[in-house]
Coordinates of C-alpha atoms and ligand atoms in Angstrom, one line a residue:
X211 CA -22.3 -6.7 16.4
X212 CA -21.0 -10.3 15.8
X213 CA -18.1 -11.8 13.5
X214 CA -17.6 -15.4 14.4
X215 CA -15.2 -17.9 13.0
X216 CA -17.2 -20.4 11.3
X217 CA -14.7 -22.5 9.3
X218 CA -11.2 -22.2 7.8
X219 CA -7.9 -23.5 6.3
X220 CA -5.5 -20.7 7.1
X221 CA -2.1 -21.6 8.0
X222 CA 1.5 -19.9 7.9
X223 CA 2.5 -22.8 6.5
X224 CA 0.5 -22.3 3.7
X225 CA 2.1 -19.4 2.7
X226 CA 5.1 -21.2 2.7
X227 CA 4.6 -24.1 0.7
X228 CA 3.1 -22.1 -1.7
X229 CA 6.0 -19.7 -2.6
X230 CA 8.5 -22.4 -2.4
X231 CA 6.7 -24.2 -5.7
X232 CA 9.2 -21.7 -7.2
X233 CA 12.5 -23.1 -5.8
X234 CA 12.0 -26.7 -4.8
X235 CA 8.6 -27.7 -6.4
X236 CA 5.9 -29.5 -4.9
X237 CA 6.4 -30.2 -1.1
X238 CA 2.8 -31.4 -0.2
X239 CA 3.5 -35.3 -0.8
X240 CA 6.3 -34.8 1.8
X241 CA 5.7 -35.5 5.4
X242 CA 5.5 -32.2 7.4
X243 CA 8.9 -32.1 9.1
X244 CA 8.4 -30.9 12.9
X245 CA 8.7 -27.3 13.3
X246 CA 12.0 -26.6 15.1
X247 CA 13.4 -23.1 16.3
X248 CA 15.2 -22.7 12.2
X249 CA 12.7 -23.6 10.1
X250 CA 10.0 -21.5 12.2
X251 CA 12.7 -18.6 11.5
X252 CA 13.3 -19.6 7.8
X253 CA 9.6 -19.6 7.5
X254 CA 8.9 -16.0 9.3
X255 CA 12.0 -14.8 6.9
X256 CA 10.4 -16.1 4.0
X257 CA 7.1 -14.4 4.8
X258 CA 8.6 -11.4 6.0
X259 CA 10.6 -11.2 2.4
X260 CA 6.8 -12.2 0.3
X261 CA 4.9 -8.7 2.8
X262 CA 7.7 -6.9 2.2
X263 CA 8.2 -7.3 -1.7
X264 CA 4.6 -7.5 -2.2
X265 CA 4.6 -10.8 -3.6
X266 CA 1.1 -11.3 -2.7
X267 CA -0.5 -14.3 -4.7
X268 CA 1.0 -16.6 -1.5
X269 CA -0.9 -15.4 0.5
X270 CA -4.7 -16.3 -1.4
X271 CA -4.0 -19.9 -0.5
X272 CA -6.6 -20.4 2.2
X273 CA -10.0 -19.6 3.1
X274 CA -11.5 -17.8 6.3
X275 CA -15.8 -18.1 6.7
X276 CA -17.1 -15.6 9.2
X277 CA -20.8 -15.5 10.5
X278 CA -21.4 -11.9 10.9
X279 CA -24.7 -9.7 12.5
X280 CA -23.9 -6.0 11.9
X281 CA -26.5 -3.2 10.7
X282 CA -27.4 -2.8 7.0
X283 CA -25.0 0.1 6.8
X284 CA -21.7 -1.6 7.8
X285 CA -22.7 -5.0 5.3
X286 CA -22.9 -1.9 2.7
X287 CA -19.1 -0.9 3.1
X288 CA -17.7 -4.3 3.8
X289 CA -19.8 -5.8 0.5
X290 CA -17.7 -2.9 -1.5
X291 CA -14.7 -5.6 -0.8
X292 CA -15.1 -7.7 -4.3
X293 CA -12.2 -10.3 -3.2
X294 CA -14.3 -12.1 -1.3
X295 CA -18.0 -14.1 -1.5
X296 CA -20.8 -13.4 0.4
X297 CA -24.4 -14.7 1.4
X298 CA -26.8 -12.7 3.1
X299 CA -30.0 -13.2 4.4
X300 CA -33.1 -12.4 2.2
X301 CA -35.2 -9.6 3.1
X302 CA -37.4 -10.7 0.3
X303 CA -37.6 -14.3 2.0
X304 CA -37.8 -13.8 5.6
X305 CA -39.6 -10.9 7.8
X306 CA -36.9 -8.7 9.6
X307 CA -36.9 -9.1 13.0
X308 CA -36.9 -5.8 14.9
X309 CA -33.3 -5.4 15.6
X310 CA -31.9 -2.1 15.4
X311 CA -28.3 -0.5 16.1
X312 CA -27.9 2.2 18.8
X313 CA -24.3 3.2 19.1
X314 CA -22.6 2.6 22.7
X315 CA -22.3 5.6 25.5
X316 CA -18.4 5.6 24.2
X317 CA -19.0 5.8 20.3
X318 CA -18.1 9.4 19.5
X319 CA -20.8 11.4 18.0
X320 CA -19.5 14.4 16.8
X321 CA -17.4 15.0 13.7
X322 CA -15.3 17.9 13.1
X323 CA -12.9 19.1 10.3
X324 CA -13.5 18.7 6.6
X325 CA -14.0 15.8 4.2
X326 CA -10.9 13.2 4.3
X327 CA -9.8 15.0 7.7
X328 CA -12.6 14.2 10.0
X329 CA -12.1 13.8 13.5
X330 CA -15.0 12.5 15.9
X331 CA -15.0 13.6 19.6
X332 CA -17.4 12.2 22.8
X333 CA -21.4 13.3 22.3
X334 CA -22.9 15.5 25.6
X335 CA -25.7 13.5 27.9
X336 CA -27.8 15.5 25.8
X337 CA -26.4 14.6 22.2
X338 CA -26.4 10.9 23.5
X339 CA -29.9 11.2 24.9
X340 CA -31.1 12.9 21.2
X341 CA -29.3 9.9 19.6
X342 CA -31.0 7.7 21.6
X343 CA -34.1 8.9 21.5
X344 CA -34.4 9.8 17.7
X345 CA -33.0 6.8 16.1
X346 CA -35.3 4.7 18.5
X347 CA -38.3 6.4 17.7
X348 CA -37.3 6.3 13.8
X349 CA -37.1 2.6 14.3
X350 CA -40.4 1.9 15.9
X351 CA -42.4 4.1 13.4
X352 CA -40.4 2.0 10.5
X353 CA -40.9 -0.9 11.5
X354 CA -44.6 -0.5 12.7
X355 CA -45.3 0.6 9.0
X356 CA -43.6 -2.6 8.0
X357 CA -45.8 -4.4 10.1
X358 CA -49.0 -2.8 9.2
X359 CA -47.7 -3.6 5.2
X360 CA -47.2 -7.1 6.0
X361 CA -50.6 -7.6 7.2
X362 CA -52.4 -5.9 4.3
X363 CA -50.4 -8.4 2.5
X364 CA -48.0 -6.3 0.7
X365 CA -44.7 -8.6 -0.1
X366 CA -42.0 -8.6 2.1
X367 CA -39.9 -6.8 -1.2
X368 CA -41.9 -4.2 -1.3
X369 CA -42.7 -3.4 2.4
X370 CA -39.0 -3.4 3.6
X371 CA -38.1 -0.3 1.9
X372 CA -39.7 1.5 4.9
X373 CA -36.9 -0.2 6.8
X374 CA -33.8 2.4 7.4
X375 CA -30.3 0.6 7.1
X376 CA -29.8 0.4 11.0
X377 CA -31.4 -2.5 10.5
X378 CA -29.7 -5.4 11.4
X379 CA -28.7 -8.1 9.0
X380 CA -26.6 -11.6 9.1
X381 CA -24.4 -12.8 6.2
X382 CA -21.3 -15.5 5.8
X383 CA -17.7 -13.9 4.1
X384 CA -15.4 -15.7 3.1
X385 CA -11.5 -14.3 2.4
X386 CA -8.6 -15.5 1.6
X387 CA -5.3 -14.0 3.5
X388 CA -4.6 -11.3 1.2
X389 CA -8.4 -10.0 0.8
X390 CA -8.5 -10.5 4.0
X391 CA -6.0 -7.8 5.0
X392 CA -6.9 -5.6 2.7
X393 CA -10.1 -5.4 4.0
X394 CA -7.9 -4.8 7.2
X395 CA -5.7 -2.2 6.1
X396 CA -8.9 -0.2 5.0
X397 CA -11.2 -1.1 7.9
X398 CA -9.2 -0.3 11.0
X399 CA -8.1 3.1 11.9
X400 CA -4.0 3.3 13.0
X401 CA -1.5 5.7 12.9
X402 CA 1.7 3.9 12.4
X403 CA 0.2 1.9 9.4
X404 CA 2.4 3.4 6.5
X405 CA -1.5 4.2 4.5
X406 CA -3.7 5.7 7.9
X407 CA -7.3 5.1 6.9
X408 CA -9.9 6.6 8.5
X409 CA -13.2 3.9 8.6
X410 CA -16.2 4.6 10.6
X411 CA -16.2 3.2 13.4
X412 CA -18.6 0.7 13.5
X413 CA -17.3 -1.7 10.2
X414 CA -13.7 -1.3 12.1
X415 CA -15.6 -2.7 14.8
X416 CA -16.1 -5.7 12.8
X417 CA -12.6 -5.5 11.6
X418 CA -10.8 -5.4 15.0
X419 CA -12.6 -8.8 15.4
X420 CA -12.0 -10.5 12.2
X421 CA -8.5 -9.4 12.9
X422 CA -8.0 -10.6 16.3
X423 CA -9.2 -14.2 14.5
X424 CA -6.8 -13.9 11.5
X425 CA -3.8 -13.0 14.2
X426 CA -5.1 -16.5 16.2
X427 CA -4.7 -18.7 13.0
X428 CA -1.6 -16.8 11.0
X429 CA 0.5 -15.4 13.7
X430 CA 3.6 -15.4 11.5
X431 CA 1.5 -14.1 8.6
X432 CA 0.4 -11.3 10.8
X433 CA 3.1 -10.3 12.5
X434 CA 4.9 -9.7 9.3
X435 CA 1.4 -7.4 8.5
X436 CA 2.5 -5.3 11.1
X437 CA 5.5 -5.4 10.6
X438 CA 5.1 -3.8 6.8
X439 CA 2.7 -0.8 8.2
X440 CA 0.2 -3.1 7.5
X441 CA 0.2 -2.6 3.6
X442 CA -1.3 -5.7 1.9
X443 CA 1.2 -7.6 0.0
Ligands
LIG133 C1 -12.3 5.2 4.6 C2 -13.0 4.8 3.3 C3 -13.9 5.6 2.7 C4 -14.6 5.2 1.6 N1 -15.4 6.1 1.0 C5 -16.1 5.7 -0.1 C6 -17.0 6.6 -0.8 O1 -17.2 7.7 -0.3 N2 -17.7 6.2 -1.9 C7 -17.4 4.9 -2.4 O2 -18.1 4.6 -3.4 N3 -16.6 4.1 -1.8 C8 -15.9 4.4 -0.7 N4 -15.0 3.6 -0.1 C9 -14.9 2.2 -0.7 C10 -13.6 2.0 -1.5 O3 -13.6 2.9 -2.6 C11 -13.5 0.6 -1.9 O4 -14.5 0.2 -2.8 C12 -13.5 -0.4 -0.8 O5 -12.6 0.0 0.3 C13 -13.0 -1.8 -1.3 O6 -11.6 -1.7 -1.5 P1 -10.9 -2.6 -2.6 O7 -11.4 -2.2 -3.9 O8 -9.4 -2.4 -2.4 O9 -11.2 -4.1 -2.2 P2 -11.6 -5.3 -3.1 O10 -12.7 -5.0 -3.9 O11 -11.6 -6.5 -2.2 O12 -10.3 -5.4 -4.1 C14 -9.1 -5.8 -3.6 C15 -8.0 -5.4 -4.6 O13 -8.2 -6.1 -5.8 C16 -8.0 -5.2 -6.9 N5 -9.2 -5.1 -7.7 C17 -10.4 -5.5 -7.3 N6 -11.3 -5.2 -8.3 C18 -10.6 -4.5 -9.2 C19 -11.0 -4.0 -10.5 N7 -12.3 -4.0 -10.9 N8 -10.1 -3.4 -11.2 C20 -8.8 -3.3 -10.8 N9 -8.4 -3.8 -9.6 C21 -9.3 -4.5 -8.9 C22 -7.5 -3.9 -6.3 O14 -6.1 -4.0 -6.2 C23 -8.1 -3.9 -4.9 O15 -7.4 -3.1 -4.0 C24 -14.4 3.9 1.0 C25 -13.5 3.1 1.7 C26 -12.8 3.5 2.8 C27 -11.9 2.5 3.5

């Protein structure tokens, strides 16, 4: 699976500017005084105070675009995020290539417990094996009938639907901060967030990466995520 950084205009300093509109007014015009050792700590104050107290609309100022290849299944839960835009490719427009997801020899495959309690613990050689060799031959027989519908001319719309949402797929996102961890504070499993959520594993996958590029570009931003069990403001 793939999230790449395609574009952006995320800043801490963003955050900043924006909240103080409601104190000192417009500071944009103003040239950007060097950060010094104060106003980087005024700034990580002010932030900390906005996570903190939820004052959130700061924090949509700024735009993250991430190329992303994941199976069908894991564009399914992430497209559930509405603050955000998408584009996906078109299975009606293109012919799927035959790229298919088989989890990794360290994905857990079993799941125990109840509904909202789930735990997942390590597969056997054999359960890995079964995997392996089930969802592999599911995939060929799919996408040989896809094939074999393609060249009797059926349309590409009608002939994917033999096509089983391991299927990989490729899309652009594009968040602002505060969708952005959201979608975090959903997506990724810990145990000291004050909300513990408990995503499959493959979209927090995804997550861990869009994260580690979010943490790159708003370190302040970030740190005060953290900071506030990771609640979005
Ligand atoms: C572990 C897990 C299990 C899940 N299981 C299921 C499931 O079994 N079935 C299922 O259908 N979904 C399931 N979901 C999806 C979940 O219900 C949400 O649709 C998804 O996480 C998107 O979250 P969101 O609405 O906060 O995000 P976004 O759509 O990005 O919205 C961000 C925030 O904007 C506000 N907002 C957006 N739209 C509205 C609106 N229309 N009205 C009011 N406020 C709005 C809310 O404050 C929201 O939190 C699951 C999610 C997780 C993380």
């Amino acid at each position: 699976m793939k999230v790449q950084l395609v574009d952006h205009n995320l800043s801490d300093s963003a955050v900043v500017r924006a909240a103080r509109v409601s104190t000192v007014g417009g500071t944009h015009r103003l040239l950007p005084e060097p950060p010094t050792a104060e106003s980087t700590e005024r700034d990580a104050g002010l932030i900390g105070y906005l996570m903190r107290e939820r004052h959130g609309s700061p924090f949509e100022h700024g735009s993250l675009t991430l190329y992303v290849e994941a199976p069908i299944f894991v564009f399914r839960e992430w497209q559930r995020h509405r603050i955000a835009s998408y584009n996906e490719e078109s299975a009606r427009y293109r012919e799927l290539k035959p790229d298919f997801y088989l989890p990794p020899v360290d994905r857990d495959l079993v799941q125990v417990g109840k509904p909202g309690a789930y735990t997942f613990e390590p597969g056997t050689i054999e359960q890995l094996a079964t995997v392996d060799t089930e969802l592999s031959t599911a995939y060929r027989a799919a996408y040989e009938a896809y094939e074999r519908m393609l060249a009797a001319g059926i349309a590409r719309e009608i002939a994917r639907a033999a096509l089983p949402v391991g299927t990989y797929s490729s899309m652009y996102v594009t968040m602002n901060p505060r969708g952005l961890m959201n979608f975090l504070s959903l997506r990724t499993h810990r145990q000291d967030a004050t909300f513990v959520s408990h995503p499959q594993r493959e979209i927090e996958v995804c997550a861990e990466k869009a994260e580690a590029i979010f943490r790159a570009l708003m370190p302040i931003t970030h740190a005060a995520f953290e900071k506030n069990g990771r609640v979005a403001p």
